[in-house]
PDB file of C-alpha atoms in Angstrom:
ATOM      1  CA  UNK N   6     114.183 221.086 205.233  1.00 72.00           C
ATOM      2  CA  UNK N   7     110.609 221.700 204.606  1.00 74.00           C
ATOM      3  CA  UNK N   8     109.613 224.789 202.734  1.00 80.00           C
ATOM      4  CA  UNK N   9     106.323 226.704 203.189  1.00 82.00           C
ATOM      5  CA  UNK N  10     104.887 225.000 200.124  1.00 82.00           C
ATOM      6  CA  UNK N  11     105.261 221.565 201.870  1.00 88.00           C
ATOM      7  CA  UNK N  12     103.600 222.369 205.020  1.00 90.00           C
ATOM      8  CA  UNK N  13     100.010 221.827 204.081  1.00 90.00           C
ATOM      9  CA  UNK N  14     100.965 218.432 202.713  1.00 92.00           C
ATOM     10  CA  UNK N  15     103.021 217.602 205.706  1.00 92.00           C
ATOM     11  CA  UNK N  16     100.276 218.665 208.223  1.00 94.00           C
ATOM     12  CA  UNK N  17      97.721 216.699 206.391  1.00 94.00           C
ATOM     13  CA  UNK N  18     100.043 213.585 206.260  1.00 96.00           C
ATOM     14  CA  UNK N  19     100.660 213.884 210.041  1.00 96.00           C
ATOM     15  CA  UNK N  20      96.844 214.158 210.689  1.00 96.00           C
ATOM     16  CA  UNK N  21      96.362 211.088 208.493  1.00 96.00           C
ATOM     17  CA  UNK N  22      98.890 209.120 210.292  1.00 96.00           C
ATOM     18  CA  UNK N  23      97.304 210.052 213.664  1.00 96.00           C
ATOM     19  CA  UNK N  24      93.926 209.084 212.389  1.00 95.00           C
ATOM     20  CA  UNK N  25      95.022 205.774 210.979  1.00 95.00           C
ATOM     21  CA  UNK N  26      96.975 204.987 214.271  1.00 95.00           C
ATOM     22  CA  UNK N  27      93.817 205.667 216.161  1.00 94.00           C
ATOM     23  CA  UNK N  28      91.823 203.534 213.870  1.00 93.00           C
ATOM     24  CA  UNK N  29      94.445 200.671 214.218  1.00 92.00           C
ATOM     25  CA  UNK N  30      94.561 201.008 218.052  1.00 92.00           C
ATOM     26  CA  UNK N  31      90.829 201.135 218.605  1.00 91.00           C
ATOM     27  CA  UNK N  32      90.189 198.290 216.302  1.00 87.00           C
ATOM     28  CA  UNK N  33      92.891 195.803 217.199  1.00 88.00           C
ATOM     29  CA  UNK N  34      93.913 196.755 220.744  1.00 88.00           C
ATOM     30  CA  UNK N  35      90.591 197.936 222.294  1.00 86.00           C
ATOM     31  CA  UNK N  36      88.471 195.695 219.974  1.00 84.00           C
ATOM     32  CA  UNK N  37      86.100 198.609 219.574  1.00 84.00           C
ATOM     33  CA  UNK N  38      86.584 200.563 216.485  1.00 84.00           C
ATOM     34  CA  UNK N  39      86.117 204.414 216.360  1.00 87.00           C
ATOM     35  CA  UNK N  40      83.393 204.793 213.758  1.00 87.00           C
ATOM     36  CA  UNK N  41      84.572 208.102 212.005  1.00 91.00           C
ATOM     37  CA  UNK N  42      88.254 207.252 211.475  1.00 91.00           C
ATOM     38  CA  UNK N  43      87.806 205.447 208.229  1.00 92.00           C
ATOM     39  CA  UNK N  44      85.958 208.239 206.424  1.00 92.00           C
ATOM     40  CA  UNK N  45      88.218 210.954 207.838  1.00 94.00           C
ATOM     41  CA  UNK N  46      91.313 209.042 206.803  1.00 95.00           C
ATOM     42  CA  UNK N  47      89.820 208.768 203.306  1.00 94.00           C
ATOM     43  CA  UNK N  48      89.384 212.509 203.163  1.00 95.00           C
ATOM     44  CA  UNK N  49      92.614 213.175 204.577  1.00 96.00           C
ATOM     45  CA  UNK N  50      94.403 210.939 201.913  1.00 96.00           C
ATOM     46  CA  UNK N  51      92.562 212.943 199.211  1.00 95.00           C
ATOM     47  CA  UNK N  52      93.809 216.128 200.904  1.00 95.00           C
ATOM     48  CA  UNK N  53      97.484 214.761 200.955  1.00 96.00           C
ATOM     49  CA  UNK N  54      97.303 213.646 197.339  1.00 95.00           C
ATOM     50  CA  UNK N  55      96.021 216.976 195.954  1.00 94.00           C
ATOM     51  CA  UNK N  56      98.216 219.166 198.217  1.00 94.00           C
ATOM     52  CA  UNK N  57     101.317 216.966 197.228  1.00 93.00           C
ATOM     53  CA  UNK N  58     100.450 217.192 193.598  1.00 92.00           C
ATOM     54  CA  UNK N  59     100.907 221.026 193.643  1.00 93.00           C
ATOM     55  CA  UNK N  60     104.396 220.433 195.282  1.00 90.00           C
ATOM     56  CA  UNK N  61     105.463 217.900 192.742  1.00 89.00           C
ATOM     57  CA  UNK N  62     104.188 220.297 189.895  1.00 89.00           C
ATOM     58  CA  UNK N  63     106.144 223.042 191.287  1.00 88.00           C
ATOM     59  CA  UNK N  64     109.378 220.971 191.345  1.00 83.00           C
ATOM     60  CA  UNK N  65     108.768 219.500 187.923  1.00 79.00           C
ATOM     61  CA  UNK N  66     108.806 215.987 189.139  1.00 75.00           C
ATOM     62  CA  UNK N  67     105.762 214.721 187.660  1.00 74.00           C
ATOM     63  CA  UNK N  68     105.983 211.550 185.556  1.00 71.00           C
ATOM     64  CA  UNK N  69     107.214 212.372 182.022  1.00 69.00           C
ATOM     65  CA  UNK N  70     109.267 210.846 179.298  1.00 63.00           C
ATOM     66  CA  UNK N  71     112.631 212.049 180.088  1.00 69.00           C
ATOM     67  CA  UNK N  72     114.465 210.127 177.551  1.00 68.00           C
ATOM     68  CA  UNK N  73     112.375 211.849 174.778  1.00 73.00           C
ATOM     69  CA  UNK N  74     114.032 215.112 175.692  1.00 72.00           C
ATOM     70  CA  UNK N  75     117.607 213.417 175.319  1.00 73.00           C
ATOM     71  CA  UNK N  76     116.699 211.781 172.043  1.00 77.00           C
ATOM     72  CA  UNK N  77     115.329 214.810 170.170  1.00 80.00           C
ATOM     73  CA  UNK N  78     117.423 217.546 168.648  1.00 80.00           C
ATOM     74  CA  UNK N  79     118.203 220.690 170.787  1.00 77.00           C
ATOM     75  CA  UNK N  80     116.009 222.877 168.523  1.00 82.00           C
ATOM     76  CA  UNK N  81     113.016 220.769 169.362  1.00 83.00           C
ATOM     77  CA  UNK N  82     113.411 220.651 173.219  1.00 84.00           C
ATOM     78  CA  UNK N  83     111.962 224.083 173.985  1.00 87.00           C
ATOM     79  CA  UNK N  84     108.822 223.570 171.713  1.00 89.00           C
ATOM     80  CA  UNK N  85     108.275 220.134 173.178  1.00 87.00           C
ATOM     81  CA  UNK N  86     108.573 221.503 176.742  1.00 87.00           C
ATOM     82  CA  UNK N  87     106.184 224.371 176.073  1.00 91.00           C
ATOM     83  CA  UNK N  88     103.701 222.126 174.312  1.00 92.00           C
ATOM     84  CA  UNK N  89     103.740 219.718 177.383  1.00 89.00           C
ATOM     85  CA  UNK N  90     103.408 222.698 179.755  1.00 91.00           C
ATOM     86  CA  UNK N  91     100.454 224.087 177.825  1.00 94.00           C
ATOM     87  CA  UNK N  92      98.759 220.681 177.982  1.00 93.00           C
ATOM     88  CA  UNK N  93      99.432 220.475 181.710  1.00 91.00           C
ATOM     89  CA  UNK N  94      98.050 223.989 182.282  1.00 95.00           C
ATOM     90  CA  UNK N  95      94.928 223.316 180.184  1.00 96.00           C
ATOM     91  CA  UNK N  96      94.241 220.061 181.963  1.00 95.00           C
ATOM     92  CA  UNK N  97      94.606 221.886 185.534  1.00 95.00           C
ATOM     93  CA  UNK N  98      92.211 224.590 184.365  1.00 97.00           C
ATOM     94  CA  UNK N  99      89.700 222.039 183.109  1.00 97.00           C
ATOM     95  CA  UNK N 100      89.652 220.051 186.361  1.00 96.00           C
ATOM     96  CA  UNK N 101      89.863 223.104 188.475  1.00 96.00           C
ATOM     97  CA  UNK N 102      86.603 224.479 186.881  1.00 96.00           C
ATOM     98  CA  UNK N 103      84.961 221.004 187.262  1.00 96.00           C
ATOM     99  CA  UNK N 104      86.009 220.848 191.009  1.00 95.00           C
ATOM    100  CA  UNK N 105      84.759 224.419 191.626  1.00 95.00           C
ATOM    101  CA  UNK N 106      81.413 223.489 189.990  1.00 95.00           C
ATOM    102  CA  UNK N 107      81.077 220.369 192.002  1.00 93.00           C
ATOM    103  CA  UNK N 108      81.857 222.351 195.318  1.00 93.00           C
ATOM    104  CA  UNK N 109      78.899 224.522 194.739  1.00 93.00           C
ATOM    105  CA  UNK N 110      76.590 221.968 193.311  1.00 91.00           C
ATOM    106  CA  UNK N 111      77.159 219.348 195.859  1.00 84.00           C
ATOM    107  CA  UNK N 112      74.863 219.333 198.955  1.00 86.00           C
ATOM    108  CA  UNK N 113      75.560 216.198 200.584  1.00 89.00           C
ATOM    109  CA  UNK N 114      77.014 215.588 204.131  1.00 90.00           C
ATOM    110  CA  UNK N 115      79.644 213.118 205.356  1.00 89.00           C
ATOM    111  CA  UNK N 116      78.255 209.785 206.754  1.00 89.00           C
ATOM    112  CA  UNK N 117      80.067 209.636 210.189  1.00 88.00           C
ATOM    113  CA  UNK N 118      81.054 213.343 210.697  1.00 87.00           C
ATOM    114  CA  UNK N 119      78.385 216.073 210.613  1.00 87.00           C
ATOM    115  CA  UNK N 120      80.189 218.296 207.962  1.00 90.00           C
ATOM    116  CA  UNK N 121      79.260 218.986 204.409  1.00 91.00           C
ATOM    117  CA  UNK N 122      81.397 217.225 201.652  1.00 90.00           C
ATOM    118  CA  UNK N 123      81.903 220.621 200.150  1.00 91.00           C
ATOM    119  CA  UNK N 124      84.762 221.016 202.603  1.00 92.00           C
ATOM    120  CA  UNK N 125      86.689 218.275 200.923  1.00 93.00           C
ATOM    121  CA  UNK N 126      85.481 219.448 197.444  1.00 94.00           C
ATOM    122  CA  UNK N 127      86.500 222.959 198.321  1.00 94.00           C
ATOM    123  CA  UNK N 128      89.873 221.863 199.353  1.00 95.00           C
ATOM    124  CA  UNK N 129      90.481 220.065 196.164  1.00 95.00           C
ATOM    125  CA  UNK N 130      89.260 223.030 194.196  1.00 96.00           C
ATOM    126  CA  UNK N 131      91.825 225.322 196.093  1.00 95.00           C
ATOM    127  CA  UNK N 132      94.660 223.008 195.405  1.00 95.00           C
ATOM    128  CA  UNK N 133      93.777 222.805 191.707  1.00 96.00           C
ATOM    129  CA  UNK N 134      93.492 226.518 191.554  1.00 96.00           C
ATOM    130  CA  UNK N 135      97.013 226.568 193.118  1.00 95.00           C
ATOM    131  CA  UNK N 136      98.168 224.055 190.556  1.00 95.00           C
ATOM    132  CA  UNK N 137      96.809 226.265 187.846  1.00 96.00           C
ATOM    133  CA  UNK N 138      98.837 229.189 189.261  1.00 96.00           C
ATOM    134  CA  UNK N 139     102.102 227.065 189.493  1.00 95.00           C
ATOM    135  CA  UNK N 140     101.544 225.721 185.927  1.00 94.00           C
ATOM    136  CA  UNK N 141     101.312 229.263 184.788  1.00 96.00           C
ATOM    137  CA  UNK N 142     104.397 230.231 186.373  1.00 94.00           C
ATOM    138  CA  UNK N 143     106.150 227.115 185.085  1.00 92.00           C
ATOM    139  CA  UNK N 144     105.151 227.784 181.538  1.00 93.00           C
ATOM    140  CA  UNK N 145     106.380 231.568 181.901  1.00 94.00           C
ATOM    141  CA  UNK N 146     109.741 230.250 183.221  1.00 92.00           C
ATOM    142  CA  UNK N 147     110.105 227.734 180.431  1.00 90.00           C
ATOM    143  CA  UNK N 148     109.191 230.225 177.850  1.00 92.00           C
ATOM    144  CA  UNK N 149     112.222 232.290 179.078  1.00 92.00           C
ATOM    145  CA  UNK N 150     114.571 229.355 179.229  1.00 88.00           C
ATOM    146  CA  UNK N 151     116.786 228.185 176.268  1.00 86.00           C
ATOM    147  CA  UNK N 152     116.738 224.453 175.123  1.00 83.00           C
ATOM    148  CA  UNK N 153     120.009 223.908 176.932  1.00 83.00           C
ATOM    149  CA  UNK N 154     118.805 225.340 180.114  1.00 85.00           C
ATOM    150  CA  UNK N 155     115.689 223.072 179.932  1.00 81.00           C
ATOM    151  CA  UNK N 156     117.814 220.079 179.187  1.00 80.00           C
ATOM    152  CA  UNK N 157     120.106 220.808 182.014  1.00 80.00           C
ATOM    153  CA  UNK N 158     117.166 221.145 184.481  1.00 78.00           C
ATOM    154  CA  UNK N 159     115.913 217.689 183.441  1.00 74.00           C
ATOM    155  CA  UNK N 160     119.283 216.188 183.636  1.00 71.00           C
ATOM    156  CA  UNK N 161     119.650 217.606 187.132  1.00 70.00           C
ATOM    157  CA  UNK N 162     116.360 216.212 188.241  1.00 67.00           C
ATOM    158  CA  UNK N 163     117.208 212.946 186.822  1.00 61.00           C
ATOM    159  CA  UNK N 164     120.559 212.816 188.711  1.00 63.00           C
ATOM    160  CA  UNK N 165     118.919 213.945 191.930  1.00 59.00           C
ATOM    161  CA  UNK N 166     116.544 211.044 191.452  1.00 57.00           C
ATOM    162  CA  UNK N 167     119.290 208.480 190.948  1.00 59.00           C
ATOM    163  CA  UNK N 168     121.035 209.571 194.024  1.00 57.00           C
ATOM    164  CA  UNK N 169     118.065 208.925 196.097  1.00 55.00           C
TER     165      UNK N 169
END
């Protein structure tokens, strides 16, 4: 079932699929390519990637060294998890600030569609600000968990991955 957090990614993905299908059909079936499809597909792919990254961060399914949590002592699990969550939060704050600055500094327009590129940059900035919020909530949740709960969550996500 698709939750409310996944809807933006799903909608962008469906739009991307429709644009790429239109591009394919116009180029190879009609032999007359629609000019704007390549650029719009590129920007939709950017949107899918950033909107999807917020979902992945929320679920805690970003790539990490899962085996390291199994190899260290239970006492060190929570400090390691908190340390990595602080680094993730700091990284997202940093790139969110940069993307907000880029959104307000850029004044270029898209090549084939008469829209400012700030639309794309603004969407990226919004998703990164959402990622900062998700990372903050994740850090708060981890702070309240014990080392055993953190390890149990890691093992559950690993067993869910293996069953897929």
